[in-house]
Every structure is written in structure tokens, then in C-alpha cells.
Amino acid sequence: MFETFSTSALEMIDKALRIAKSLGKKLVGTEHLLLAMYQVEESICHFLLEEKNITYEKLLEVVNGLVILRKNESKEDTYSKKFQEVILYAQRLSEDLESEYVYDEHIFYVMLKEYDTVAYVVLEKLGLDTVMPSDHLFSPDGITVFSPKRLKITIIFVILRVNESTQNIRIFINHKSHIKL
């Protein structure tokens, strides 16, 4: 399954496991994946959340403040059902976009679209507006910034009510996907 994942995406999945262990958890959830993605400075997750002045410490504080009830019958470290779904849906998304690999952008996009994950709750508790149109990403003035249907390599997800940094996001998309907008 993981042969289509980029090296950085695989490293984030592995990092999520290490973060969960460091927090004393045997079950790795989407919140651990969110924390792992943020730790990679080149990730779109880090870029967008940093634009909103969200630090790793703030993310961790919200995660630690949640009461998360999960059933885990395994004695070994394992991934939650939602974590597995996010990874599977990210893989399907990359295939739909005819991307050669699954990148962190695909994973983050799915995390933002899956409303019933702990990662989504964490982002909501931080006051982020994660509502996205299905086909386009719009800037606050209504101009289309990004259309995933035009790209083969990657997608982008959300303007977290970014306003003045719309140009920064456009440049970042251009840099990450190696295309011209």
C-alpha cells in the first residue's frame, strides 16, 4: 500500500507513531498525524498553521486537553480507524488527481475534509475555519486561487481566512507542485 507514498509522507506517518509513543499512547490517531505534519517545516500544514500564528505548543496543548475515548484491544502500537481512513482516502485522492505519489498535501486535505476526526476537532478548537468549496479554493475577494481539477500532481485545501497572505499561498502552491499558476 505504501509504495505510492512520498518519502516525506512516510516520514510523517512514522513521526506520528513516535509522537503517540512519546505521549504514552499505543493507538496512533489523526491528532498525532497533525502534530507530525506540523513538525515538518516544509509541509503545507506547517505553512498554513504558522500563517495563523499557531505553534506546535498550541496544537499539543489542545490535544492534551481533549478527552479521547477509543477502544484498543491490541497490546501493540497500532493506528486508529480514522487514521487508517485518512491515509486510504489520501491515496485515493492522489490517484484521482493522477499524482505519481501521495504527498503531505493529500493527507492534510483529507484531514480537513473528514469532520469526524480528532485532528479536525483540534483545528476547530484553535478557531480555524476549515470550510472548503469542493472544486475551487477562493480568496476573500472571490477570485479563484486554485482549482484541483487543473493539476496532476497535488492539491491544496483551505484558506484559513488568510486574507493578506493569499499571494503567499499561491507562491507556496507553485513551489510545492512545480507548476505555473
XYZ file of N, CA and C in Angstrom:
543
model
N 0.818 -1.200 0.000
C 0.000 0.000 0.000
C 0.862 1.264 0.000
N 1.952 1.266 0.745
C 2.731 2.479 0.928
C 3.742 2.738 -0.192
N 3.770 1.899 -1.202
C 4.720 2.114 -2.299
C 4.442 3.394 -3.077
N 3.235 3.910 -2.993
C 2.909 5.149 -3.707
C 3.036 6.391 -2.833
N 3.539 6.238 -1.605
C 3.687 7.374 -0.705
C 5.070 7.990 -0.863
N 5.110 9.309 -0.870
C 6.395 10.004 -0.956
C 7.189 9.741 0.320
N 8.471 9.955 0.237
C 9.332 9.769 1.395
C 8.891 10.651 2.550
N 8.553 11.898 2.240
C 8.136 12.816 3.319
C 6.815 12.376 3.944
N 5.875 11.858 3.157
C 4.606 11.376 3.708
C 4.846 10.170 4.620
N 5.720 9.271 4.210
C 6.051 8.111 5.036
C 6.723 8.539 6.338
N 7.594 9.531 6.242
C 8.262 10.033 7.441
C 7.261 10.657 8.408
N 6.246 11.330 7.876
C 5.223 11.923 8.743
C 4.396 10.846 9.438
N 4.084 9.785 8.733
C 3.328 8.685 9.330
C 4.158 8.044 10.442
N 5.441 7.829 10.173
C 6.340 7.268 11.188
C 6.488 8.224 12.370
N 6.591 9.510 12.082
C 6.725 10.512 13.143
C 5.465 10.545 14.015
N 4.296 10.332 13.411
C 3.042 10.294 14.181
C 3.085 9.161 15.211
N 3.633 8.022 14.814
C 3.784 6.899 15.732
C 4.725 7.263 16.882
N 5.835 7.895 16.572
C 6.785 8.297 17.616
C 6.168 9.331 18.571
N 5.382 10.258 18.029
C 4.723 11.263 18.874
C 3.721 10.589 19.805
N 2.922 9.673 19.263
C 1.951 8.960 20.098
C 2.667 8.224 21.234
N 3.756 7.547 20.902
C 4.529 6.831 21.936
C 5.052 7.798 22.994
N 5.549 8.957 22.546
C 6.094 9.932 23.497
C 5.020 10.475 24.430
N 3.773 10.417 23.985
C 2.647 10.864 24.811
C 2.023 9.712 25.599
N 2.660 8.545 25.511
C 2.186 7.387 26.259
C 0.984 6.693 25.642
N 0.794 6.841 24.343
C -0.355 6.241 23.661
C 0.090 5.051 22.826
N -0.724 4.003 22.818
C -0.464 2.844 21.963
C -1.266 2.937 20.662
N -2.294 3.764 20.665
C -3.131 3.941 19.486
C -2.814 5.301 18.865
N -2.373 5.280 17.614
C -1.978 6.500 16.913
C -3.211 7.066 16.208
N -3.542 8.310 16.530
C -4.724 8.936 15.946
C -4.368 10.061 14.991
N -5.395 10.651 14.406
C -5.182 11.749 13.451
C -4.559 12.957 14.123
N -4.782 13.114 15.438
C -4.167 14.225 16.150
C -2.641 14.083 16.175
N -2.149 12.858 16.242
C -0.709 12.621 16.214
C -0.148 12.897 14.818
N -0.947 12.566 13.806
C -0.537 12.865 12.436
C -0.487 14.380 12.208
N -1.455 15.099 12.742
C -1.460 16.556 12.640
C -0.207 17.142 13.302
N 0.121 16.654 14.489
C 1.322 17.114 15.185
C 2.580 16.793 14.373
N 2.626 15.608 13.800
C 3.783 15.205 12.992
C 3.916 16.085 11.750
N 2.793 16.363 11.106
C 2.831 17.195 9.900
C 3.303 18.604 10.236
N 2.869 19.112 11.374
C 3.281 20.461 11.757
C 4.785 20.528 12.003
N 5.357 19.473 12.534
C 6.788 19.467 12.845
C 7.670 19.546 11.604
N 7.138 19.207 10.444
C 7.908 19.285 9.206
C 7.706 20.684 8.623
N 8.725 21.498 8.728
C 8.600 22.908 8.336
C 8.253 23.106 6.867
N 8.584 22.153 6.005
C 8.290 22.290 4.582
C 6.870 21.848 4.227
N 6.118 21.359 5.203
C 4.771 20.855 4.908
C 3.774 22.002 4.769
N 2.735 21.741 4.011
C 1.674 22.732 3.838
C 0.949 22.952 5.163
N 0.848 21.921 5.964
C 0.228 22.044 7.288
C 0.978 23.075 8.118
N 2.278 22.939 8.190
C 3.089 23.882 8.963
C 2.938 25.297 8.401
N 3.008 25.404 7.101
C 2.919 26.715 6.448
C 1.598 27.418 6.774
N 0.493 26.724 6.587
C -0.816 27.345 6.795
C -1.091 27.650 8.263
N -0.733 26.737 9.145
C -0.990 26.973 10.567
C -0.066 28.049 11.123
N 1.148 28.089 10.650
C 2.058 29.144 11.083
C 1.548 30.520 10.632
N 0.929 30.583 9.452
C 0.330 31.830 8.974
C -0.746 32.334 9.937
N -1.355 31.422 10.665
C -2.400 31.780 11.634
C -1.842 31.867 13.056
N -0.514 31.929 13.159
C 0.174 32.041 14.456
C -0.128 30.873 15.391
N -0.274 29.708 14.812
C -0.480 28.501 15.602
C 0.859 27.787 15.713
N 1.259 27.537 16.941
C 2.531 26.874 17.195
C 2.299 25.401 17.516
N 3.374 24.656 17.494
C 3.309 23.252 17.890
C 2.812 23.141 19.326
N 3.273 24.042 20.170
C 2.874 24.023 21.575
C 1.368 24.223 21.730
N 0.780 25.112 20.910
C -0.675 25.323 20.966
C -1.411 24.059 20.525
N -0.925 23.443 19.446
C -1.540 22.200 18.980
C -1.486 21.134 20.074
N -0.312 20.974 20.654
C -0.122 19.965 21.696
C -0.993 20.254 22.915
N -1.131 21.510 23.270
C -1.969 21.890 24.399
C -3.428 21.485 24.161
N -3.926 21.730 22.951
C -5.302 21.348 22.632
C -5.442 19.829 22.639
N -4.489 19.130 22.028
C -4.541 17.660 22.002
C -4.550 17.107 23.426
N -3.665 17.618 24.260
C -3.589 17.127 25.649
C -4.825 17.490 26.457
N -5.554 18.522 26.054
C -6.758 18.942 26.757
C -8.006 18.170 26.369
N -7.913 17.354 25.335
C -9.067 16.579 24.886
C -9.184 15.273 25.655
N -10.418 14.865 25.872
C -10.677 13.534 26.409
C -11.082 12.689 25.214
N -10.210 11.756 24.855
C -10.423 10.935 23.659
C -10.660 9.498 24.111
N -11.841 9.003 23.813
C -12.184 7.629 24.167
C -12.108 6.764 22.924
N -11.206 5.800 22.973
C -11.041 4.862 21.857
C -10.890 3.463 22.425
N -11.405 2.507 21.698
C -11.247 1.116 22.090
C -10.026 0.558 21.370
N -9.076 0.053 22.136
C -7.881 -0.553 21.556
C -7.634 -1.868 22.262
N -7.889 -2.943 21.543
C -7.708 -4.266 22.128
C -6.305 -4.811 21.878
N -5.539 -4.141 21.083
C -4.202 -4.605 20.732
C -3.205 -4.230 21.821
N -2.274 -5.104 22.065
C -1.197 -4.838 23.015
C -0.066 -4.071 22.343
N -0.060 -4.060 21.016
C 0.993 -3.404 20.254
C 0.526 -2.029 19.785
N 1.497 -1.218 19.368
C 1.164 0.082 18.790
C 0.388 -0.154 17.498
N -0.682 0.615 17.330
C -1.499 0.473 16.130
C -2.106 1.823 15.780
N -2.710 1.900 14.624
C -3.306 3.137 14.130
C -4.817 3.079 14.279
N -5.411 4.216 14.654
C -6.865 4.270 14.807
C -7.538 4.064 13.458
N -8.799 3.709 13.519
C -9.572 3.505 12.284
C -9.599 4.796 11.449
N -9.782 5.929 12.100
C -9.822 7.208 11.374
C -8.474 7.539 10.753
N -7.394 7.241 11.457
C -6.055 7.442 10.908
C -5.920 6.627 9.619
N -6.308 5.371 9.679
C -6.219 4.499 8.511
C -7.092 5.002 7.370
N -8.280 5.506 7.703
C -9.164 6.048 6.673
C -8.538 7.270 6.001
N -7.957 8.156 6.787
C -7.309 9.349 6.221
C -6.224 8.932 5.246
N -5.419 7.966 5.621
C -4.333 7.502 4.748
C -4.898 6.873 3.474
N -5.915 6.054 3.608
C -6.537 5.418 2.448
C -7.168 6.460 1.522
N -7.907 7.416 2.086
C -8.543 8.449 1.266
C -7.505 9.356 0.600
N -6.397 9.597 1.272
C -5.323 10.396 0.664
C -4.748 9.664 -0.541
N -4.618 8.359 -0.415
C -4.117 7.574 -1.540
C -5.105 7.622 -2.710
N -6.387 7.487 -2.416
C -7.405 7.564 -3.476
C -7.407 8.946 -4.130
N -7.250 9.971 -3.315
C -7.220 11.330 -3.845
C -6.037 11.515 -4.796
N -4.882 11.032 -4.410
C -3.711 11.178 -5.277
C -3.921 10.430 -6.593
N -4.586 9.285 -6.536
C -4.898 8.540 -7.758
C -5.878 9.323 -8.629
N -6.911 9.897 -8.000
C -7.891 10.688 -8.753
C -7.238 11.875 -9.442
N -6.221 12.438 -8.795
C -5.514 13.588 -9.365
C -4.360 13.169 -10.262
N -4.240 11.866 -10.471
C -3.187 11.299 -11.312
C -1.798 11.711 -10.836
N -1.638 11.766 -9.532
C -0.352 12.076 -8.929
C 0.454 10.787 -8.824
N 1.724 10.896 -9.075
C 2.589 9.721 -9.002
C 2.711 9.207 -7.566
N 2.695 10.132 -6.614
C 2.859 9.781 -5.206
C 1.794 10.445 -4.343
N 1.635 9.915 -3.147
C 0.815 10.550 -2.123
C 1.745 11.479 -1.356
N 1.394 12.762 -1.326
C 2.196 13.763 -0.638
C 1.466 14.234 0.615
N 2.179 14.999 1.431
C 1.557 15.527 2.647
C 0.344 16.391 2.321
N 0.324 17.033 1.157
C -0.828 17.844 0.757
C -2.093 17.000 0.668
N -1.972 15.810 0.114
C -3.131 14.924 0.004
C -3.631 14.531 1.393
N -2.712 14.190 2.271
C -3.086 13.764 3.621
C -3.745 14.915 4.380
N -3.153 16.094 4.306
C -3.711 17.246 5.024
C -5.087 17.621 4.475
N -5.235 17.584 3.170
C -6.533 17.876 2.555
C -7.602 16.938 3.113
N -7.301 15.646 3.146
C -8.275 14.676 3.654
C -8.567 14.931 5.126
N -7.541 15.263 5.898
C -7.767 15.556 7.318
C -8.726 16.729 7.494
N -8.651 17.689 6.600
C -9.538 18.846 6.691
C -10.955 18.532 6.211
N -11.095 17.539 5.368
C -12.411 17.167 4.847
C -13.142 16.164 5.745
N -12.406 15.436 6.554
C -13.008 14.426 7.430
C -13.393 15.075 8.749
N -14.666 15.403 8.878
C -15.150 16.157 10.025
C -15.145 15.367 11.326
N -15.127 14.053 11.242
C -15.244 13.244 12.456
C -13.903 12.659 12.894
N -12.849 13.462 12.764
C -11.542 13.051 13.256
C -11.124 13.960 14.409
N -10.230 13.459 15.221
C -9.726 14.266 16.328
C -8.938 15.456 15.780
N -8.202 15.254 14.697
C -7.432 16.362 14.107
C -8.355 17.519 13.726
N -9.508 17.210 13.165
C -10.465 18.247 12.784
C -10.956 19.002 14.024
N -11.226 18.263 15.098
C -11.665 18.883 16.348
C -10.581 19.814 16.885
N -9.332 19.375 16.813
C -8.217 20.201 17.270
C -8.182 21.511 16.492
N -8.304 21.430 15.176
C -8.282 22.640 14.351
C -9.463 23.547 14.664
N -10.625 22.969 14.889
C -11.803 23.767 15.265
C -11.584 24.470 16.605
N -11.031 23.759 17.562
C -10.791 24.341 18.889
C -9.789 25.485 18.820
N -8.943 25.469 17.808
C -7.992 26.562 17.611
C -8.632 27.734 16.856
N -9.922 27.591 16.534
C -10.655 28.679 15.899
C -10.471 28.775 14.401
N -10.021 27.699 13.761
C -9.814 27.749 12.323
C -11.094 27.423 11.580
N -11.308 28.139 10.508
C -12.443 27.891 9.630
C -11.950 26.946 8.555
N -12.363 25.690 8.640
C -11.875 24.695 7.691
C -12.878 24.377 6.590
N -13.872 25.228 6.413
C -14.862 25.008 5.366
C -14.215 25.274 4.017
N -14.381 24.308 3.098
C -13.773 24.426 1.781
C -14.816 24.183 0.702
N -14.769 24.936 -0.383
C -15.591 24.586 -1.525
C -15.045 23.300 -2.139
N -15.895 22.543 -2.806
C -15.462 21.241 -3.295
C -14.552 21.320 -4.521
N -14.736 22.285 -5.394
C -13.951 22.308 -6.629
C -12.906 23.405 -6.692
N -13.056 24.443 -5.930
C -12.147 25.576 -6.030
C -11.808 26.117 -4.657
N -10.720 26.774 -4.615
C -10.336 27.494 -3.416
C -10.454 28.969 -3.760
N -11.134 29.740 -2.943
C -11.371 31.140 -3.245
C -10.660 32.039 -2.255
N -10.190 33.139 -2.756
C -9.638 34.151 -1.867
C -10.801 34.952 -1.312
N -10.573 35.754 -0.295
C -11.672 36.519 0.295
C -12.361 37.465 -0.687
N -11.661 37.888 -1.750
C -12.311 38.781 -2.711
C -13.027 38.012 -3.820
N -13.089 36.676 -3.704
C -13.871 35.881 -4.642
C -13.122 35.419 -5.873
N -11.856 35.737 -6.002
C -11.090 35.315 -7.170
C -10.605 33.888 -6.953
N -10.742 33.044 -7.965
C -10.285 31.671 -7.839
C -8.774 31.652 -7.711
N -8.292 31.035 -6.645
C -6.864 30.926 -6.414
C -6.362 29.589 -6.926
N -7.181 28.556 -6.839
C -6.698 27.220 -7.135
C -7.857 26.331 -7.546
N -7.653 25.550 -8.560
C -8.637 24.567 -8.964
C -7.960 23.203 -9.058
N -8.271 22.266 -8.167
C -7.596 20.981 -8.185
C -7.809 20.204 -9.478
N -8.868 20.492 -10.208
C -9.117 19.774 -11.453
C -8.067 20.088 -12.507
N -7.329 21.219 -12.351
C -6.326 21.594 -13.339
C -4.971 20.953 -13.081
N -4.789 20.329 -11.930
C -3.473 19.835 -11.556
C -3.384 18.326 -11.633
N -2.189 17.841 -11.918
C -1.958 16.409 -11.919
C -1.173 15.972 -10.696
N -0.430 16.869 -10.072
C 0.482 16.448 -9.018
C -0.095 16.614 -7.628
N -0.685 17.740 -7.327
C -1.045 17.971 -5.940
C -2.285 18.837 -5.833
N -2.740 18.979 -4.629
C -3.914 19.791 -4.343
C -3.618 20.678 -3.157
N -4.467 21.622 -2.986
C -4.363 22.466 -1.806
C -5.763 22.638 -1.262
N -5.867 23.058 -0.105
C -7.036 22.799 0.691
C -7.845 23.959 1.141
N -7.273 24.816 1.832
C -8.099 25.741 2.568
C -7.373 27.060 2.719
N -8.123 28.100 2.601
C -7.589 29.375 3.069
C -8.250 29.578 4.416
N -7.454 29.510 5.434
C -7.978 29.595 6.786
C -8.252 31.055 7.117
N -9.096 31.644 6.271
C -9.401 33.063 6.370
C -8.102 33.872 6.397
N -7.254 33.621 5.404
C -5.899 34.140 5.388
C -5.808 35.597 4.943
N -6.736 36.083 4.173
C -6.759 37.465 3.707
C -5.446 37.921 3.081
N -4.594 38.601 3.848
C -3.412 39.232 3.278
C -2.371 38.246 2.783
N -2.426 36.976 3.148
C -1.385 36.049 2.725
C -1.814 35.184 1.533
N -2.865 35.567 0.827
C -3.295 34.827 -0.347
C -2.157 34.697 -1.360
N -1.407 35.758 -1.573
C -0.282 35.693 -2.501
C 0.757 34.687 -2.021
N 1.010 34.639 -0.724
C 1.959 33.676 -0.180
C 1.521 32.254 -0.454
N 0.233 31.984 -0.311
C -0.271 30.641 -0.570
C -0.112 30.305 -2.043
N -0.395 31.235 -2.920
C -0.249 30.998 -4.354
C 1.198 30.638 -4.679
N 2.138 31.342 -4.089
C 3.551 31.060 -4.320
C 3.904 29.696 -3.757
N 3.405 29.358 -2.595
C 3.705 28.076 -1.982
C 3.169 26.933 -2.832
N 1.957 27.072 -3.343
C 1.382 26.041 -4.203
C 2.272 25.881 -5.431
N 2.662 26.968 -6.010
C 3.512 26.912 -7.190
C 4.812 26.184 -6.863
N 5.397 26.490 -5.726
C 6.653 25.867 -5.322
C 6.477 24.371 -5.065
N 5.436 23.985 -4.328
C 5.238 22.600 -3.948
C 4.879 21.725 -5.140
N 4.095 22.215 -6.052
C 3.587 21.362 -7.109
C 4.383 21.471 -8.402
N 5.322 22.391 -8.448
C 6.172 22.568 -9.621
C 5.358 22.870 -10.880
N 4.375 23.733 -10.715
C 3.560 24.144 -11.856
C 3.488 25.652 -11.853
N 3.002 26.193 -12.945
C 2.773 27.640 -13.005
C 1.294 27.903 -12.907
N 0.939 28.856 -12.080
C -0.474 29.202 -11.926
C -0.795 30.408 -12.770
